[in-house]
Amino acid sequence: MMGRLLLLLISPYLYSLLISTVALPTKPEGYHQLRPGAPFKIALFADLHFGEAESTDWGPLQDVNSTRVMSSVLDDENPDFVIYLGDVITANNIAIRNASLYWDQAVSPTRAKGIPWASVFGNHDDAAFEWPIEWFSAPGIPKIHCPVANSSCSGEEDCSFKGTQRLELMKNEIELNALSYSQFGPKELWPSVSNYVLQIFSSENPKSPVAFLYFLDSGGGSYPEVISSAQAEWFRKKALEINPDSRVPEIIFWHIPSCAYKKVAPLFGIHKPCVGSINKEKVATQEAEMGIMKLLIERVSAKAVFVGHNHGLDWCCPYEKLWLCFARHTGYGGYGNWDRGARIVEITQQPFSIKSWIRMEDGSVHSEVVLSPFINRDKSM
């Protein structure tokens, strides 16, 4: 029987366990004891796009609406952990120097409920400021107000249009939030930053991991949209070190879909063995495939990959013995008017399983799918 499921950070530098175990979920009143056999539940918040059109009336309202979506999902699901799956902010619209002010707003609903989280970068998070062409028409550049957001971060009130680099965004998140499990990742992988692995284990047997959660930076913004061969090699070595016999299941998170997503994408609608509710656009993939997918399909322990980026897609489809899943567009920022929600991932230890579904802003649930144990395509769903 499983007692509490716990989370450990595995340092990308020392390749060892560095921090104390933290019971999950962490509630404002203290640690909560999960029932024996209780699952570990993760909420994925994708493509929030805080700070978009910050100088307009409607831009800040989007952020208010996005906060409402997250709060609704957290109330309905009461997850043990949250993953911010990239494009947390729209940096190319943010005029203030310290974009961490908007990042801090985005994580505030999770922090307010005392729930731990981790994040990966998307292509908009450190993108360069884009000057609107209409600012150069006859009316000229409008008066831009760059207030300090309601945030625990300190920052300048002036507009600098210089953007905030990945390293600074990550540094501010980690240093100002005790509940953040995000990490810089190995320096040799920079400019790719959000590369790290977390371990879930049972309190009854902390030496025996239940699952490994891998986070990879899929680039974009300040550098090409790609998971590099160096990142793939880091994954290979790390997986061999901490999971040499592939006994422990592995779940992988990044922002921009790999080219493999195009191979399994439904042509019209969504049909078995795929599961989902919207298939409204073509998959926008990384610029190149540098080896990470080959490694994943060769590892029997790799169970599923979760991405964001495409706001009009929310399906999961099998690829070899691996599931490729989109999250659900959570934020009111970014393109598209599809209803907002969040993908939920639930891990159970005995017997081991990974289930997923989508929780909508209005409280409804749909697209439930069993990702592990893997079911043969001909017999699935």
Short mmCIF file of C-alpha atoms in Angstrom, two decimals:
data_model
loop_
_atom_site.label_atom_id
_atom_site.label_comp_id
_atom_site.label_asym_id
_atom_site.label_seq_id
_atom_site.Cartn_x
_atom_site.Cartn_y
_atom_site.Cartn_z
CA MET A 1 0.00 0.00 0.00
CA MET A 2 1.17 3.51 -0.75
CA GLY A 3 1.38 6.20 1.89
CA ARG A 4 2.26 9.75 1.07
CA LEU A 5 3.70 10.45 -2.33
CA LEU A 6 6.70 12.73 -2.01
CA LEU A 7 8.78 14.77 -4.41
CA LEU A 8 12.54 15.12 -4.64
CA LEU A 9 14.71 17.37 -6.74
CA ILE A 10 17.56 15.61 -8.52
CA SER A 11 20.31 18.17 -9.04
CA PRO A 12 21.46 18.53 -12.65
CA TYR A 13 24.90 19.51 -11.35
CA LEU A 14 25.79 16.95 -8.69
CA TYR A 15 23.44 14.22 -9.85
CA SER A 16 22.48 13.54 -6.27
CA LEU A 17 19.56 14.15 -3.91
CA LEU A 18 20.14 17.57 -2.41
CA ILE A 19 17.01 18.76 -0.68
CA SER A 20 14.82 17.42 2.04
CA THR A 21 11.69 15.52 1.11
CA VAL A 22 8.56 17.60 0.91
CA ALA A 23 5.18 15.99 1.49
CA LEU A 24 2.66 16.72 -1.24
CA PRO A 25 0.26 18.35 -1.38
CA THR A 26 1.57 21.18 0.76
CA LYS A 27 -1.40 23.00 2.25
CA PRO A 28 -1.40 26.40 3.98
CA GLU A 29 -2.10 24.66 7.29
CA GLY A 30 0.77 22.23 6.85
CA TYR A 31 1.46 18.83 5.35
CA HIS A 32 -1.44 16.63 4.35
CA GLN A 33 -1.32 12.86 4.73
CA LEU A 34 -2.58 11.15 1.60
CA ARG A 35 -4.74 8.07 2.01
CA PRO A 36 -2.99 4.73 1.41
CA GLY A 37 -3.11 4.08 -2.32
CA ALA A 38 -4.09 7.67 -3.08
CA PRO A 39 -2.92 9.02 -6.48
CA PHE A 40 -0.57 11.90 -7.18
CA LYS A 41 -2.34 14.53 -9.26
CA ILE A 42 -0.71 17.16 -11.48
CA ALA A 43 -2.41 20.13 -13.17
CA LEU A 44 -0.83 21.50 -16.36
CA PHE A 45 -1.26 25.23 -17.00
CA ALA A 46 -0.28 25.96 -20.60
CA ASP A 47 0.01 29.15 -22.63
CA LEU A 48 -1.16 31.68 -20.07
CA HIS A 49 0.47 34.60 -21.94
CA PHE A 50 0.43 37.06 -19.05
CA GLY A 51 1.43 40.62 -19.94
CA GLU A 52 0.02 40.51 -23.47
CA ALA A 53 -1.00 43.94 -24.75
CA GLU A 54 -0.18 45.42 -21.34
CA SER A 55 -0.72 49.02 -22.52
CA THR A 56 -4.35 48.37 -23.53
CA ASP A 57 -7.53 48.04 -21.50
CA TRP A 58 -8.23 44.49 -22.66
CA GLY A 59 -4.74 43.08 -22.11
CA PRO A 60 -4.73 43.20 -18.29
CA LEU A 61 -8.30 41.88 -18.30
CA GLN A 62 -7.05 38.73 -20.03
CA ASP A 63 -4.72 38.13 -17.10
CA VAL A 64 -7.62 38.50 -14.66
CA ASN A 65 -9.57 35.91 -16.65
CA SER A 66 -6.57 33.55 -16.78
CA THR A 67 -6.21 33.78 -13.01
CA ARG A 68 -9.88 32.85 -12.71
CA VAL A 69 -9.36 29.75 -14.88
CA MET A 70 -6.43 28.55 -12.77
CA SER A 71 -8.26 29.20 -9.52
CA SER A 72 -11.29 27.27 -10.78
CA VAL A 73 -9.21 24.27 -11.82
CA LEU A 74 -7.30 24.27 -8.54
CA ASP A 75 -10.55 24.38 -6.57
CA ASP A 76 -12.13 21.57 -8.59
CA GLU A 77 -9.12 19.25 -8.78
CA ASN A 78 -7.09 20.05 -5.65
CA PRO A 79 -3.87 18.85 -7.34
CA ASP A 80 -0.71 17.86 -5.50
CA PHE A 81 1.51 19.66 -8.01
CA VAL A 82 1.25 22.16 -10.86
CA ILE A 83 3.38 22.43 -14.00
CA TYR A 84 3.57 25.70 -15.94
CA LEU A 85 4.09 24.34 -19.42
CA GLY A 86 5.59 27.35 -21.18
CA ASP A 87 4.48 30.70 -22.60
CA VAL A 88 3.73 31.83 -19.08
CA ILE A 89 4.16 35.39 -20.34
CA THR A 90 4.12 37.18 -23.71
CA ALA A 91 7.48 38.89 -23.41
CA ASN A 92 7.29 40.36 -26.90
CA ASN A 93 4.45 42.61 -25.63
CA ILE A 94 6.01 43.51 -22.28
CA ALA A 95 7.62 46.93 -22.11
CA ILE A 96 8.83 46.81 -18.49
CA ARG A 97 12.37 45.70 -17.80
CA ASN A 98 11.47 43.04 -15.25
CA ALA A 99 9.01 40.64 -16.91
CA SER A 100 9.19 38.54 -13.74
CA LEU A 101 6.48 40.83 -12.40
CA TYR A 102 4.02 39.19 -14.79
CA TRP A 103 5.51 35.75 -14.21
CA ASP A 104 4.86 36.24 -10.52
CA GLN A 105 1.24 37.12 -11.24
CA ALA A 106 0.87 33.93 -13.25
CA VAL A 107 2.05 31.64 -10.45
CA SER A 108 0.13 33.51 -7.74
CA PRO A 109 -3.05 31.33 -7.78
CA THR A 110 -0.96 28.20 -7.20
CA ARG A 111 1.20 29.85 -4.56
CA ALA A 112 -1.85 31.21 -2.74
CA LYS A 113 -3.15 27.67 -2.28
CA GLY A 114 0.22 26.40 -1.03
CA ILE A 115 0.67 24.00 -3.94
CA PRO A 116 4.21 23.29 -5.20
CA TRP A 117 4.96 23.80 -8.88
CA ALA A 118 7.62 23.63 -11.59
CA SER A 119 7.94 25.42 -14.92
CA VAL A 120 9.47 25.11 -18.37
CA PHE A 121 10.05 27.86 -20.90
CA GLY A 122 8.11 28.49 -24.09
CA ASN A 123 8.93 30.51 -27.17
CA HIS A 124 7.26 33.71 -25.88
CA ASP A 125 8.76 33.82 -22.39
CA ASP A 126 11.95 35.70 -23.32
CA ALA A 127 11.05 36.91 -26.81
CA ALA A 128 12.28 40.35 -27.83
CA PHE A 129 9.86 43.27 -27.62
CA GLU A 130 7.93 43.77 -30.86
CA TRP A 131 7.14 47.39 -31.66
CA PRO A 132 3.55 47.62 -32.96
CA ILE A 133 3.51 49.13 -36.43
CA GLU A 134 0.48 51.27 -35.55
CA TRP A 135 2.64 53.14 -33.04
CA PHE A 136 4.40 54.73 -36.01
CA SER A 137 1.25 56.03 -37.69
CA ALA A 138 -0.04 59.61 -37.42
CA PRO A 139 -1.20 59.43 -33.78
CA GLY A 140 2.32 58.35 -32.82
CA ILE A 141 3.49 56.19 -29.94
CA PRO A 142 0.82 56.19 -27.22
CA LYS A 143 1.54 57.08 -23.63
CA ILE A 144 2.54 53.77 -22.11
CA HIS A 145 2.00 53.04 -18.45
CA CYS A 146 4.35 50.45 -16.97
CA PRO A 147 3.23 49.94 -13.38
CA VAL A 148 4.82 47.52 -10.97
CA ALA A 149 2.49 44.55 -10.91
CA ASN A 150 0.94 43.29 -7.70
CA SER A 151 3.91 41.09 -7.00
CA SER A 152 6.48 40.02 -4.47
CA CYS A 153 9.16 40.87 -7.05
CA SER A 154 10.95 44.16 -7.00
CA GLY A 155 11.41 45.97 -10.28
CA GLU A 156 11.60 49.24 -12.13
CA GLU A 157 8.47 51.17 -12.96
CA ASP A 158 9.82 52.57 -16.21
CA CYS A 159 9.46 51.04 -19.66
CA SER A 160 12.71 49.70 -21.03
CA PHE A 161 11.59 47.45 -23.96
CA LYS A 162 14.66 45.28 -23.31
CA GLY A 163 12.99 42.06 -22.18
CA THR A 164 14.05 39.64 -19.47
CA GLN A 165 16.35 36.70 -20.15
CA ARG A 166 15.50 33.09 -19.28
CA LEU A 167 18.13 32.96 -16.56
CA GLU A 168 16.75 36.02 -14.82
CA LEU A 169 13.17 34.78 -15.05
CA MET A 170 14.17 31.44 -13.54
CA LYS A 171 16.35 33.07 -10.89
CA ASN A 172 13.50 35.29 -9.72
CA GLU A 173 11.03 32.41 -9.62
CA ILE A 174 13.32 30.17 -7.59
CA GLU A 175 14.63 32.77 -5.16
CA LEU A 176 11.26 34.33 -4.39
CA ASN A 177 9.15 31.18 -4.11
CA ALA A 178 9.80 28.42 -1.60
CA LEU A 179 7.17 26.28 -3.35
CA SER A 180 8.94 26.39 -6.74
CA TYR A 181 10.74 23.21 -7.80
CA SER A 182 12.01 24.77 -11.04
CA GLN A 183 15.74 24.64 -11.79
CA PHE A 184 18.29 26.32 -14.06
CA GLY A 185 19.61 23.08 -15.50
CA PRO A 186 23.23 22.32 -16.45
CA LYS A 187 25.22 25.31 -17.67
CA GLU A 188 26.60 23.32 -20.58
CA LEU A 189 23.08 23.25 -22.05
CA TRP A 190 22.56 27.02 -21.99
CA PRO A 191 20.95 29.00 -23.68
CA SER A 192 18.52 26.15 -23.02
CA VAL A 193 17.70 26.62 -19.32
CA SER A 194 14.74 24.63 -17.96
CA ASN A 195 16.28 21.13 -18.09
CA TYR A 196 15.94 19.09 -14.91
CA VAL A 197 14.30 16.03 -13.38
CA LEU A 198 12.09 15.51 -10.33
CA GLN A 199 11.40 12.27 -8.53
CA ILE A 200 8.09 11.11 -7.06
CA PHE A 201 8.27 8.45 -4.40
CA SER A 202 6.21 6.89 -1.64
CA SER A 203 6.86 7.86 1.96
CA GLU A 204 6.73 4.16 2.84
CA ASN A 205 9.73 3.42 0.63
CA PRO A 206 11.67 6.61 -0.18
CA LYS A 207 14.51 4.65 -1.76
CA SER A 208 12.21 3.28 -4.43
CA PRO A 209 11.00 5.97 -6.90
CA VAL A 210 7.47 5.78 -8.26
CA ALA A 211 8.12 8.00 -11.30
CA PHE A 212 10.58 10.48 -12.76
CA LEU A 213 9.35 13.77 -14.20
CA TYR A 214 11.67 15.22 -16.86
CA PHE A 215 11.50 18.87 -17.91
CA LEU A 216 13.15 20.02 -21.15
CA ASP A 217 13.48 23.50 -22.67
CA SER A 218 12.24 23.37 -26.27
CA GLY A 219 13.67 26.77 -27.12
CA GLY A 220 12.22 29.66 -29.05
CA GLY A 221 12.21 33.35 -28.23
CA SER A 222 15.86 34.25 -27.84
CA TYR A 223 17.16 31.20 -29.74
CA PRO A 224 15.86 28.53 -32.18
CA GLU A 225 12.87 26.33 -31.37
CA VAL A 226 14.62 23.03 -30.79
CA ILE A 227 15.62 20.42 -28.21
CA SER A 228 19.31 20.15 -29.00
CA SER A 229 21.44 17.05 -29.38
CA ALA A 230 23.24 18.16 -26.20
CA GLN A 231 19.93 18.09 -24.32
CA ALA A 232 19.16 14.65 -25.74
CA GLU A 233 22.57 13.42 -24.59
CA TRP A 234 21.99 14.92 -21.14
CA PHE A 235 18.69 13.03 -20.95
CA ARG A 236 20.33 9.78 -22.07
CA LYS A 237 23.08 9.99 -19.47
CA LYS A 238 20.78 11.08 -16.68
CA ALA A 239 18.28 8.32 -17.41
CA LEU A 240 21.02 5.68 -17.45
CA GLU A 241 22.34 6.99 -14.15
CA ILE A 242 19.13 7.19 -12.14
CA ASN A 243 17.02 4.58 -13.97
CA PRO A 244 19.53 2.16 -15.55
CA ASP A 245 17.15 -0.78 -15.83
CA SER A 246 14.21 1.38 -17.03
CA ARG A 247 12.19 0.02 -14.13
CA VAL A 248 10.77 3.39 -13.06
CA PRO A 249 8.24 5.11 -15.37
CA GLU A 250 9.29 8.43 -16.90
CA ILE A 251 7.01 11.31 -17.91
CA ILE A 252 8.36 14.18 -19.99
CA PHE A 253 7.27 17.81 -20.26
CA TRP A 254 8.27 20.54 -22.73
CA HIS A 255 6.50 23.33 -24.62
CA ILE A 256 6.85 23.07 -28.41
CA PRO A 257 5.76 19.77 -30.03
CA SER A 258 8.43 17.59 -31.60
CA CYS A 259 8.15 16.58 -35.24
CA ALA A 260 6.71 13.23 -34.12
CA TYR A 261 3.47 14.99 -33.20
CA LYS A 262 2.84 15.65 -36.89
CA LYS A 263 3.13 11.94 -37.62
CA VAL A 264 0.27 11.02 -35.30
CA ALA A 265 -1.90 14.11 -35.68
CA PRO A 266 -5.51 13.28 -36.63
CA LEU A 267 -6.45 14.59 -40.08
CA PHE A 268 -10.10 15.42 -39.38
CA GLY A 269 -11.75 15.41 -36.01
CA ILE A 270 -10.33 13.10 -33.35
CA HIS A 271 -10.70 9.34 -33.75
CA LYS A 272 -9.51 6.31 -31.79
CA PRO A 273 -6.93 5.55 -30.64
CA CYS A 274 -6.49 9.33 -30.16
CA VAL A 275 -8.48 10.99 -27.39
CA GLY A 276 -9.38 14.69 -27.14
CA SER A 277 -11.97 17.33 -27.97
CA ILE A 278 -10.41 19.94 -30.29
CA ASN A 279 -8.30 19.48 -33.40
CA LYS A 280 -8.58 22.92 -34.94
CA GLU A 281 -5.13 23.60 -36.40
CA LYS A 282 -2.00 22.00 -37.77
CA VAL A 283 0.76 21.02 -35.38
CA ALA A 284 3.42 23.74 -35.13
CA THR A 285 6.57 21.78 -34.39
CA GLN A 286 10.13 22.51 -33.38
CA GLU A 287 12.44 23.54 -36.19
CA ALA A 288 14.35 20.25 -36.22
CA GLU A 289 14.55 16.86 -34.54
CA MET A 290 17.91 16.35 -32.82
CA GLY A 291 17.51 12.91 -31.27
CA ILE A 292 15.28 13.21 -28.20
CA MET A 293 12.36 11.30 -29.74
CA LYS A 294 14.58 8.42 -30.83
CA LEU A 295 15.80 8.09 -27.25
CA LEU A 296 12.30 8.19 -25.84
CA ILE A 297 10.81 5.53 -28.09
CA GLU A 298 13.74 3.24 -27.29
CA ARG A 299 13.08 3.51 -23.54
CA VAL A 300 10.30 1.23 -22.31
CA SER A 301 10.13 3.41 -19.19
CA ALA A 302 9.13 6.56 -21.14
CA LYS A 303 5.36 6.69 -20.95
CA ALA A 304 4.15 10.08 -22.19
CA VAL A 305 5.21 13.51 -23.43
CA PHE A 306 3.12 16.61 -22.65
CA VAL A 307 3.38 19.88 -24.61
CA GLY A 308 1.51 23.14 -25.09
CA HIS A 309 2.10 25.74 -27.84
CA ASN A 310 -0.85 24.86 -30.12
CA HIS A 311 -3.90 26.51 -28.54
CA GLY A 312 -6.36 24.73 -30.82
CA LEU A 313 -5.24 21.17 -30.03
CA ASP A 314 -5.86 19.13 -26.89
CA TRP A 315 -5.53 15.51 -28.02
CA CYS A 316 -3.42 12.57 -26.90
CA CYS A 317 -2.28 10.06 -29.53
CA PRO A 318 -0.09 6.94 -29.24
CA TYR A 319 3.29 6.92 -30.97
CA GLU A 320 5.12 3.61 -30.88
CA LYS A 321 4.73 2.65 -27.18
CA LEU A 322 4.63 6.25 -26.06
CA TRP A 323 1.76 8.74 -25.74
CA LEU A 324 2.09 12.23 -27.21
CA CYS A 325 -0.29 14.68 -25.54
CA PHE A 326 -1.20 18.33 -25.81
CA ALA A 327 -2.27 20.22 -22.74
CA ARG A 328 -5.28 22.54 -22.93
CA HIS A 329 -4.98 26.27 -23.58
CA THR A 330 -5.38 27.68 -20.06
CA GLY A 331 -4.83 31.40 -20.54
CA TYR A 332 -7.02 34.07 -22.06
CA GLY A 333 -3.86 35.50 -23.61
CA GLY A 334 -2.65 34.27 -26.97
CA TYR A 335 -4.62 33.42 -30.10
CA GLY A 336 -7.90 31.51 -30.29
CA ASN A 337 -11.28 31.65 -28.57
CA TRP A 338 -11.65 28.00 -27.62
CA ASP A 339 -12.94 27.39 -24.10
CA ARG A 340 -10.17 27.38 -21.51
CA GLY A 341 -9.15 24.58 -19.21
CA ALA A 342 -6.22 22.47 -18.02
CA ARG A 343 -4.98 18.94 -18.58
CA ILE A 344 -4.79 16.82 -15.44
CA VAL A 345 -2.32 13.94 -15.03
CA GLU A 346 -2.90 11.38 -12.28
CA ILE A 347 -0.27 8.87 -11.19
CA THR A 348 -1.20 5.83 -9.10
CA GLN A 349 1.42 3.53 -7.62
CA GLN A 350 -0.23 0.17 -6.99
CA PRO A 351 -0.99 -0.98 -9.56
CA PHE A 352 0.95 1.65 -11.46
CA SER A 353 -1.09 3.74 -13.85
CA ILE A 354 -1.12 7.16 -15.51
CA LYS A 355 -4.50 8.64 -16.34
CA SER A 356 -5.28 12.01 -17.84
CA TRP A 357 -8.31 14.17 -18.52
CA ILE A 358 -9.18 17.79 -19.17
CA ARG A 359 -10.87 19.98 -16.59
CA MET A 360 -12.60 22.99 -18.09
CA GLU A 361 -13.09 26.44 -16.60
CA ASP A 362 -16.81 25.73 -16.19
CA GLY A 363 -16.04 22.64 -14.11
CA SER A 364 -16.84 20.03 -16.75
CA VAL A 365 -14.50 17.10 -17.44
CA HIS A 366 -13.81 15.29 -20.70
CA SER A 367 -11.26 13.31 -22.74
CA GLU A 368 -10.22 10.86 -20.03
CA VAL A 369 -7.54 8.46 -21.21
CA VAL A 370 -5.35 5.76 -19.66
CA LEU A 371 -1.75 6.42 -20.74
CA SER A 372 -0.14 3.62 -18.77
CA PRO A 373 -0.32 0.68 -18.86
CA PHE A 374 -0.13 1.10 -22.62
CA ILE A 375 -3.02 -0.54 -24.45
CA ASN A 376 -2.54 -1.91 -27.94
CA ARG A 377 -3.91 0.45 -30.59
CA ASP A 378 -6.31 -2.14 -31.97
CA LYS A 379 -7.84 -2.68 -28.53
CA SER A 380 -7.57 0.83 -27.13
CA MET A 381 -10.47 2.93 -25.87
#
